[in-house]
Short mmCIF file of C-alpha atoms in Angstrom, two decimals:
data_model
loop_
_atom_site.label_atom_id
_atom_site.label_comp_id
_atom_site.label_asym_id
_atom_site.label_seq_id
_atom_site.Cartn_x
_atom_site.Cartn_y
_atom_site.Cartn_z
CA MET N 223 81.16 69.68 127.85
CA GLU N 224 78.95 68.62 130.76
CA LYS N 225 80.34 65.08 130.61
CA MET N 226 83.88 66.44 130.57
CA ARG N 227 83.16 68.63 133.60
CA SER N 228 81.62 65.66 135.43
CA SER N 229 84.67 63.54 134.62
CA ILE N 230 87.00 66.24 135.96
CA ASN N 231 84.92 66.47 139.15
CA ARG N 232 85.13 62.73 139.66
CA LYS N 233 88.90 62.76 139.19
CA SER N 234 89.27 65.69 141.58
CA MET N 235 87.13 63.94 144.18
CA ALA N 236 89.10 60.72 143.81
CA ARG N 237 92.41 62.55 144.26
CA LEU N 238 91.11 64.51 147.24
CA HIS N 239 89.82 61.30 148.85
CA LYS N 240 93.15 59.58 148.19
CA THR N 241 94.95 62.44 149.93
CA LYS N 242 92.67 62.21 152.97
CA VAL N 243 93.15 58.43 153.14
CA MET N 244 96.93 58.85 153.07
CA ILE N 245 96.79 61.44 155.87
CA ALA N 246 94.50 59.25 157.99
CA GLY N 247 96.66 56.19 157.33
CA GLU N 248 99.86 57.95 158.32
CA GLN N 249 98.28 59.36 161.48
CA LEU N 250 97.06 55.87 162.40
CA ARG N 251 100.50 54.35 161.74
CA LEU N 252 102.20 56.83 164.05
CA ARG N 253 99.62 56.29 166.81
CA LEU N 254 100.04 52.51 166.60
CA HIS N 255 103.82 52.88 166.82
CA ASP N 256 103.42 55.13 169.88
CA GLY N 257 101.14 52.51 171.47
CA LYS N 258 103.68 49.74 170.76
CA LEU N 259 101.13 47.74 168.78
CA ILE N 260 103.41 47.70 165.76
CA LYS N 261 106.39 45.50 166.56
CA ASP N 262 108.42 42.53 165.39
CA ARG N 263 106.44 39.28 165.63
CA ARG N 264 107.40 35.64 165.18
CA TYR N 265 105.26 33.18 163.21
CA HIS N 266 106.19 29.69 161.97
CA LEU N 267 109.88 30.14 162.92
CA ARG N 268 110.09 33.40 160.99
CA THR N 269 110.27 36.94 162.33
CA TYR N 270 108.15 39.62 160.65
CA PRO N 271 109.32 43.15 161.57
CA ASN N 272 107.00 46.10 162.21
CA CYS N 273 103.68 44.31 161.93
CA ILE N 274 100.40 44.06 163.81
CA VAL N 275 97.88 41.30 164.49
CA ALA N 276 94.56 42.03 162.77
CA GLN N 277 92.44 41.05 165.79
CA GLU N 278 94.48 43.30 168.09
CA LEU N 279 94.14 46.17 165.63
CA THR N 280 90.36 45.68 165.49
CA ASP N 281 90.22 45.73 169.30
CA TRP N 282 92.29 48.92 169.35
CA LEU N 283 90.10 50.69 166.80
CA ILE N 284 86.99 49.97 168.85
CA SER N 285 88.54 50.87 172.23
CA ASN N 286 89.87 54.14 170.78
CA LYS N 287 86.45 54.99 169.30
CA GLU N 288 87.68 54.88 165.71
CA ALA N 289 85.02 52.29 164.95
CA PRO N 290 81.74 51.39 166.72
CA ASP N 291 82.03 47.66 166.01
CA ARG N 292 84.25 45.01 164.45
CA ALA N 293 82.51 45.03 161.08
CA THR N 294 83.09 48.77 160.70
CA ALA N 295 86.71 48.38 161.80
CA VAL N 296 87.25 45.78 159.08
CA CYS N 297 85.72 48.13 156.48
CA LEU N 298 88.01 50.94 157.61
CA MET N 299 91.13 48.82 157.30
CA GLN N 300 90.00 47.56 153.92
CA GLN N 301 89.98 51.19 152.79
CA LEU N 302 93.66 51.44 153.75
CA MET N 303 94.42 48.18 151.95
CA ASP N 304 92.60 49.34 148.81
CA HIS N 305 94.81 52.45 148.77
CA ASP N 306 98.06 50.44 149.19
CA ILE N 307 98.71 51.79 152.67
CA VAL N 308 98.40 48.46 154.53
CA HIS N 309 99.00 44.91 153.26
CA HIS N 310 99.26 41.32 154.50
CA VAL N 311 102.90 40.58 155.40
CA CYS N 312 103.09 37.79 152.77
CA ASP N 313 100.58 39.37 150.40
CA LYS N 314 98.47 36.20 150.57
CA HIS N 315 95.29 38.07 151.47
CA SER N 316 93.96 41.01 149.47
CA ILE N 317 91.21 41.66 152.02
CA PHE N 318 91.51 42.56 155.69
CA LYS N 319 90.40 39.71 157.94
CA ASP N 320 89.56 40.05 161.63
CA ALA N 321 91.77 37.11 162.54
CA LYS N 322 95.22 36.23 163.88
CA LEU N 323 96.85 37.36 160.67
CA LEU N 324 99.78 39.75 160.40
CA TYR N 325 99.48 43.01 158.49
CA ARG N 326 101.96 45.81 157.95
CA PHE N 327 101.99 49.43 156.82
CA ARG N 328 103.80 49.67 153.51
CA LYS N 329 105.68 52.69 154.76
CA ASP N 330 107.29 50.44 157.41
CA ASP N 331 108.70 47.96 154.90
CA GLY N 332 109.55 50.25 151.99
CA THR N 333 106.87 48.89 149.64
CA PHE N 334 104.77 52.05 149.57
CA PRO N 335 104.21 52.89 145.88
CA PHE N 336 105.87 56.24 145.24
CA ASN N 337 103.90 57.11 142.14
CA THR N 338 103.19 60.61 140.91
CA GLU N 339 100.20 61.06 143.23
CA VAL N 340 102.20 60.10 146.31
CA LYS N 341 105.12 62.32 145.36
CA VAL N 342 102.81 65.31 144.87
CA PHE N 343 101.16 64.55 148.21
CA ILE N 344 104.49 64.35 150.07
CA ARG N 345 105.80 67.56 148.52
CA GLY N 346 102.49 69.29 149.21
CA GLN N 347 102.57 68.24 152.85
CA ARG N 348 106.15 69.46 153.21
CA LEU N 349 105.25 72.78 151.60
CA TYR N 350 102.24 73.13 153.94
CA GLU N 351 104.44 72.57 157.00
CA HIS N 352 107.00 75.12 155.81
CA LEU N 353 104.44 77.81 155.08
CA ILE N 354 102.07 77.31 158.01
CA THR N 355 104.66 77.04 160.79
CA GLY N 356 106.93 79.96 159.94
CA ARG N 357 106.96 82.85 162.39
CA ASP N 358 106.52 85.28 159.50
CA SER N 359 104.24 83.11 157.41
CA ILE N 360 103.53 84.36 153.90
CA LEU N 361 100.02 82.87 154.20
CA GLN N 362 98.04 85.93 155.25
CA LEU N 363 94.64 87.60 155.22
CA ARG N 364 94.26 89.06 151.74
CA GLU N 365 91.44 90.37 149.56
CA GLU N 366 90.37 89.42 146.04
CA GLN N 367 87.39 91.08 144.36
CA GLY N 368 86.14 92.59 147.61
CA VAL N 369 86.30 89.36 149.64
CA ALA N 370 88.91 88.64 152.33
CA TYR N 371 90.48 85.19 152.47
CA GLN N 372 92.49 83.95 155.41
CA HIS N 373 95.84 82.15 154.95
CA SER N 374 96.00 83.01 151.25
CA ILE N 375 98.92 83.84 148.97
CA PRO N 376 99.28 85.29 145.47
CA GLY N 377 100.43 82.74 142.92
CA CYS N 378 103.45 84.84 141.94
CA GLN N 379 104.58 85.14 145.59
CA LEU N 380 104.31 81.36 146.06
CA MET N 381 106.46 80.92 142.94
CA ASP N 382 109.03 83.35 144.38
CA TRP N 383 109.14 81.37 147.64
CA LEU N 384 109.64 78.04 145.84
CA LEU N 385 112.60 79.46 143.91
CA GLN N 386 114.18 81.22 146.89
CA ASN N 387 113.98 78.07 149.03
CA GLY N 388 115.30 75.68 146.39
CA GLU N 389 112.03 73.80 145.96
CA THR N 390 112.09 74.36 142.18
CA GLU N 391 114.83 75.28 139.73
CA SER N 392 112.78 77.54 137.47
CA ARG N 393 109.45 79.34 137.33
CA ARG N 394 108.27 76.92 134.66
CA GLN N 395 109.03 74.00 136.96
CA GLY N 396 107.34 75.80 139.84
CA LEU N 397 104.26 76.41 137.70
CA GLU N 398 104.04 72.70 136.85
CA PHE N 399 104.39 71.78 140.54
CA CYS N 400 101.69 74.24 141.69
CA ARG N 401 99.29 73.07 138.99
CA ALA N 402 99.88 69.49 140.14
CA LEU N 403 99.05 70.57 143.71
CA LEU N 404 95.83 72.12 142.46
CA GLU N 405 94.89 69.07 140.37
CA HIS N 406 95.40 66.81 143.39
CA GLY N 407 93.18 68.92 145.65
CA ILE N 408 95.96 70.26 147.88
CA ILE N 409 95.66 73.93 146.93
CA GLN N 410 92.92 75.86 145.16
CA HIS N 411 92.07 79.28 143.83
CA VAL N 412 90.22 81.06 146.66
CA SER N 413 86.95 81.15 144.71
CA LYS N 414 87.70 78.02 142.65
CA LYS N 415 87.39 79.96 139.39
CA TYR N 416 90.88 79.55 137.98
CA ASP N 417 93.70 77.12 137.39
CA PHE N 418 97.07 78.05 138.91
CA PHE N 419 98.76 81.07 137.34
CA ASP N 420 101.98 82.92 138.13
CA SER N 421 99.98 86.05 138.90
CA ARG N 422 98.33 88.09 141.68
CA LEU N 423 95.41 85.63 141.90
CA LEU N 424 95.05 84.25 145.43
CA TYR N 425 95.38 80.60 146.42
CA GLN N 426 94.84 78.62 149.64
CA PHE N 427 95.57 75.16 150.97
CA CYS N 428 92.29 73.26 150.94
CA ILE N 429 93.62 70.45 153.17
CA ASN N 430 94.70 70.81 156.77
CA PHE N 431 97.40 68.16 157.05
CA ARG N 432 97.56 68.55 160.83
CA ARG N 433 93.93 67.97 161.67
CA ARG N 434 93.41 64.60 163.31
CA ARG N 435 91.19 62.53 161.02
CA HIS N 436 88.92 59.84 162.34
CA LEU N 437 88.94 56.82 160.08
CA SER N 438 85.14 56.76 160.11
CA GLU N 439 85.22 59.99 158.05
CA LEU N 440 86.64 57.96 155.16
CA LEU N 441 83.70 55.56 155.15
CA ASN N 442 81.20 58.39 155.39
CA GLU N 443 82.76 60.14 152.39
CA THR N 444 82.81 56.92 150.39
CA GLU N 445 79.11 56.36 151.03
CA ARG N 446 78.30 59.94 150.06
CA ASP N 447 80.27 59.61 146.86
CA LYS N 448 78.36 56.47 145.91
CA LYS N 449 75.04 58.19 146.48
CA GLU N 450 75.83 61.56 144.97
CA GLY N 451 78.14 60.64 142.13
CA ALA N 452 80.28 63.52 140.99
CA SER N 453 79.07 66.07 143.54
CA VAL N 454 81.93 67.93 145.15
CA HIS N 455 81.84 67.53 148.94
CA VAL N 456 83.94 70.48 149.99
CA LEU N 457 82.84 73.68 151.63
CA GLU N 458 82.50 76.38 148.99
CA ASP N 459 84.87 79.07 150.21
CA ASN N 460 83.21 81.69 148.02
CA HIS N 461 79.78 81.05 149.50
CA ALA N 462 78.34 83.95 151.46
CA ASP N 463 78.15 81.84 154.62
CA SER N 464 81.62 80.34 154.40
CA PRO N 465 83.48 80.44 157.73
CA PHE N 466 86.70 81.08 155.84
CA VAL N 467 85.83 84.34 154.10
CA LEU N 468 84.86 87.83 155.16
CA PRO N 469 81.98 89.06 152.98
CA LYS N 470 82.15 92.77 152.19
CA ILE N 471 78.45 93.61 152.44
CA PRO N 472 76.82 96.18 154.69
CA PRO N 473 75.33 94.78 157.91
CA GLN N 474 71.93 96.26 157.10
CA GLU N 475 71.74 93.91 154.10
CA GLU N 476 72.31 90.78 156.17
CA HIS N 477 68.71 89.60 156.09
CA SER N 478 68.24 90.08 152.36
CA GLY N 479 70.43 87.21 151.15
CA PHE N 480 70.02 84.31 153.56
CA GLN N 481 67.66 82.64 155.98
CA SER N 482 68.44 83.39 159.64
CA VAL N 483 68.60 80.41 162.00
CA LEU N 484 67.09 82.43 164.86
CA LYS N 485 63.58 81.53 165.91
CA ARG N 486 63.00 85.11 167.05
CA ASN N 487 64.94 88.36 167.44
CA VAL N 488 66.79 88.84 170.73
CA THR N 489 68.07 92.16 172.10
CA CYS N 490 71.22 92.81 174.11
CA GLU N 491 69.08 93.92 177.03
CA GLU N 492 67.24 90.60 177.01
CA LEU N 493 70.50 88.65 176.99
CA LEU N 494 71.79 90.55 180.02
CA SER N 495 68.58 90.67 182.03
CA PRO N 496 68.44 88.57 185.25
CA GLY N 497 66.60 85.28 184.83
CA ALA N 498 66.81 85.33 181.03
CA PRO N 499 66.60 81.83 179.47
CA PHE N 500 70.27 81.74 178.48
CA ILE N 501 73.39 80.14 179.92
CA LYS N 502 76.83 81.74 179.66
CA ARG N 503 79.67 79.64 178.24
CA VAL N 504 83.35 80.42 177.67
CA LEU N 505 84.78 78.56 174.68
CA THR N 506 88.38 78.38 173.48
CA VAL N 507 88.67 77.83 169.73
CA MET N 508 92.13 76.97 168.39
CA GLY N 509 92.09 77.88 164.70
CA ASP N 510 93.80 75.70 162.13
CA ALA N 511 95.22 76.31 158.66
CA VAL N 512 91.89 77.23 157.12
CA GLY N 513 90.28 79.17 159.94
CA TRP N 514 87.96 78.42 162.86
CA GLY N 515 84.96 76.91 161.13
CA PHE N 516 81.97 79.01 162.15
CA VAL N 517 79.83 81.73 160.60
CA ILE N 518 78.40 84.70 162.48
CA ARG N 519 75.63 87.07 161.46
CA GLY N 520 73.51 89.76 163.06
CA VAL N 521 73.86 93.19 164.60
CA ALA N 522 73.93 93.85 168.36
CA PRO N 523 73.94 91.01 169.23
CA VAL N 524 75.88 88.84 166.81
CA TYR N 525 74.91 85.17 166.71
CA VAL N 526 76.31 81.92 165.29
CA GLN N 527 74.66 81.17 161.95
CA ALA N 528 76.52 77.95 161.08
CA VAL N 529 79.26 75.64 162.35
CA ASP N 530 81.37 73.45 160.09
CA PRO N 531 81.25 69.82 161.38
CA GLY N 532 84.69 68.56 162.33
CA SER N 533 86.08 72.11 162.61
CA PRO N 534 87.94 73.63 165.59
CA ALA N 535 84.75 75.55 166.46
CA ALA N 536 82.67 72.37 166.59
CA ALA N 537 85.29 70.68 168.77
CA ALA N 538 85.27 73.65 171.18
CA GLY N 539 81.49 73.57 171.60
CA VAL N 540 80.43 76.43 169.35
CA LYS N 541 76.79 75.88 168.33
CA VAL N 542 74.23 77.46 166.04
CA ARG N 543 72.07 80.18 167.71
CA GLN N 544 74.65 81.04 170.38
CA PHE N 545 75.04 84.80 170.91
CA VAL N 546 78.59 86.19 171.01
CA CYS N 547 79.19 88.51 173.97
CA GLN N 548 82.98 88.74 174.14
CA VAL N 549 85.96 87.95 171.91
CA ASN N 550 89.30 87.59 173.70
CA GLY N 551 87.96 89.56 176.66
CA ARG N 552 86.54 92.41 174.61
CA SER N 553 82.81 93.06 174.68
CA VAL N 554 81.22 92.77 171.24
CA LEU N 555 77.55 92.86 172.21
CA HIS N 556 76.92 96.15 170.42
CA LEU N 557 78.97 95.40 167.28
CA ASP N 558 77.80 94.01 163.96
CA TYR N 559 79.00 90.71 162.49
CA LEU N 560 81.49 92.34 160.08
CA GLN N 561 83.25 94.08 162.97
CA VAL N 562 83.33 90.90 165.05
CA THR N 563 84.53 88.85 162.07
CA ARG N 564 87.41 91.24 161.47
CA LEU N 565 88.25 91.18 165.18
CA VAL N 566 88.54 87.40 165.08
CA MET N 567 90.40 87.18 161.77
CA THR N 568 93.01 89.79 162.64
CA GLY N 569 93.61 88.48 166.15
CA PRO N 570 95.51 85.47 167.51
CA ARG N 571 94.85 81.99 166.17
CA THR N 572 93.41 80.92 169.54
CA VAL N 573 90.14 82.76 170.12
CA VAL N 574 88.34 82.86 173.47
CA LEU N 575 84.60 83.39 173.02
CA GLU N 576 82.07 84.22 175.71
CA VAL N 577 78.66 83.21 174.41
CA MET N 578 75.08 83.07 175.65
CA GLU N 579 73.35 79.83 174.74
CA PRO N 580 69.56 79.48 174.75
CA LEU N 581 68.22 77.01 177.32
CA GLY N 582 66.27 74.04 176.04
#
């Protein structure tokens, strides 16, 4: 049983990594087209459409801070070649060489392998765009077993939507599609306890297709996978400190279940006193499909307990041990973290935070 579970974890990780590589590859392809680096080129009296010179691509990756050096850039492009996203125009080289060789994205010449994995990915991405961009999105804040999950949807309601919008012809077909999405790491049960069922169980997208992915993330994940084997490297949404859930526990119990990051207790009066060792910052956090990416704890004042690396919060400058003074212009100094969390989660996607950050 343990071996079977380990095998399933490895397959899930491989599929999730494949999905991330495809997203990163497509984002890179579009950026290179916008920068006019992908174009028709002539070599030995023959014209090769929509291709790029390897050396120029390496230069571009370094100048755009996608890679710190040429060796890393080559490794990144090899990842895309290994996943059949990029290839040599004549398929004479199976490795990416930092030379005056021509390479092309398979999507630009129609050789991209549309296997089952790719088809599930494309349909999942299309479904994500439909559900996340609608004015009256059916992805909403909902509760399951006393925990609130943002951008979630009951399985039965997702099935209804697929049928009503012509994405599937029957509920059985819809069930097969949704289970394929779950198997490929595109959606998941909110607490990762169940497979997909046509029921009131809640599900979420576990991939933000819109987030810009740096290619270096792919190498970092690959190295982690080699070191940690079948460990699952995704944020556990049912963890008490997850930035994507709203724990339903009384504020007075906050210190009983986790270790605070604060070095000492700070009062509201101390934060507001003249000459206090804090600096005020105003941060604008633009939430994405899975939330904002930070955890708050505490009571009068609330403070930042954790920040998810690569999240909107991290990009906006939210840091651990900052104290939250205002949310969208409203003072929250004398509120507890549950009240502030609900204020954020039920408000607009773009959140303006006024925080006090310790000096030094």
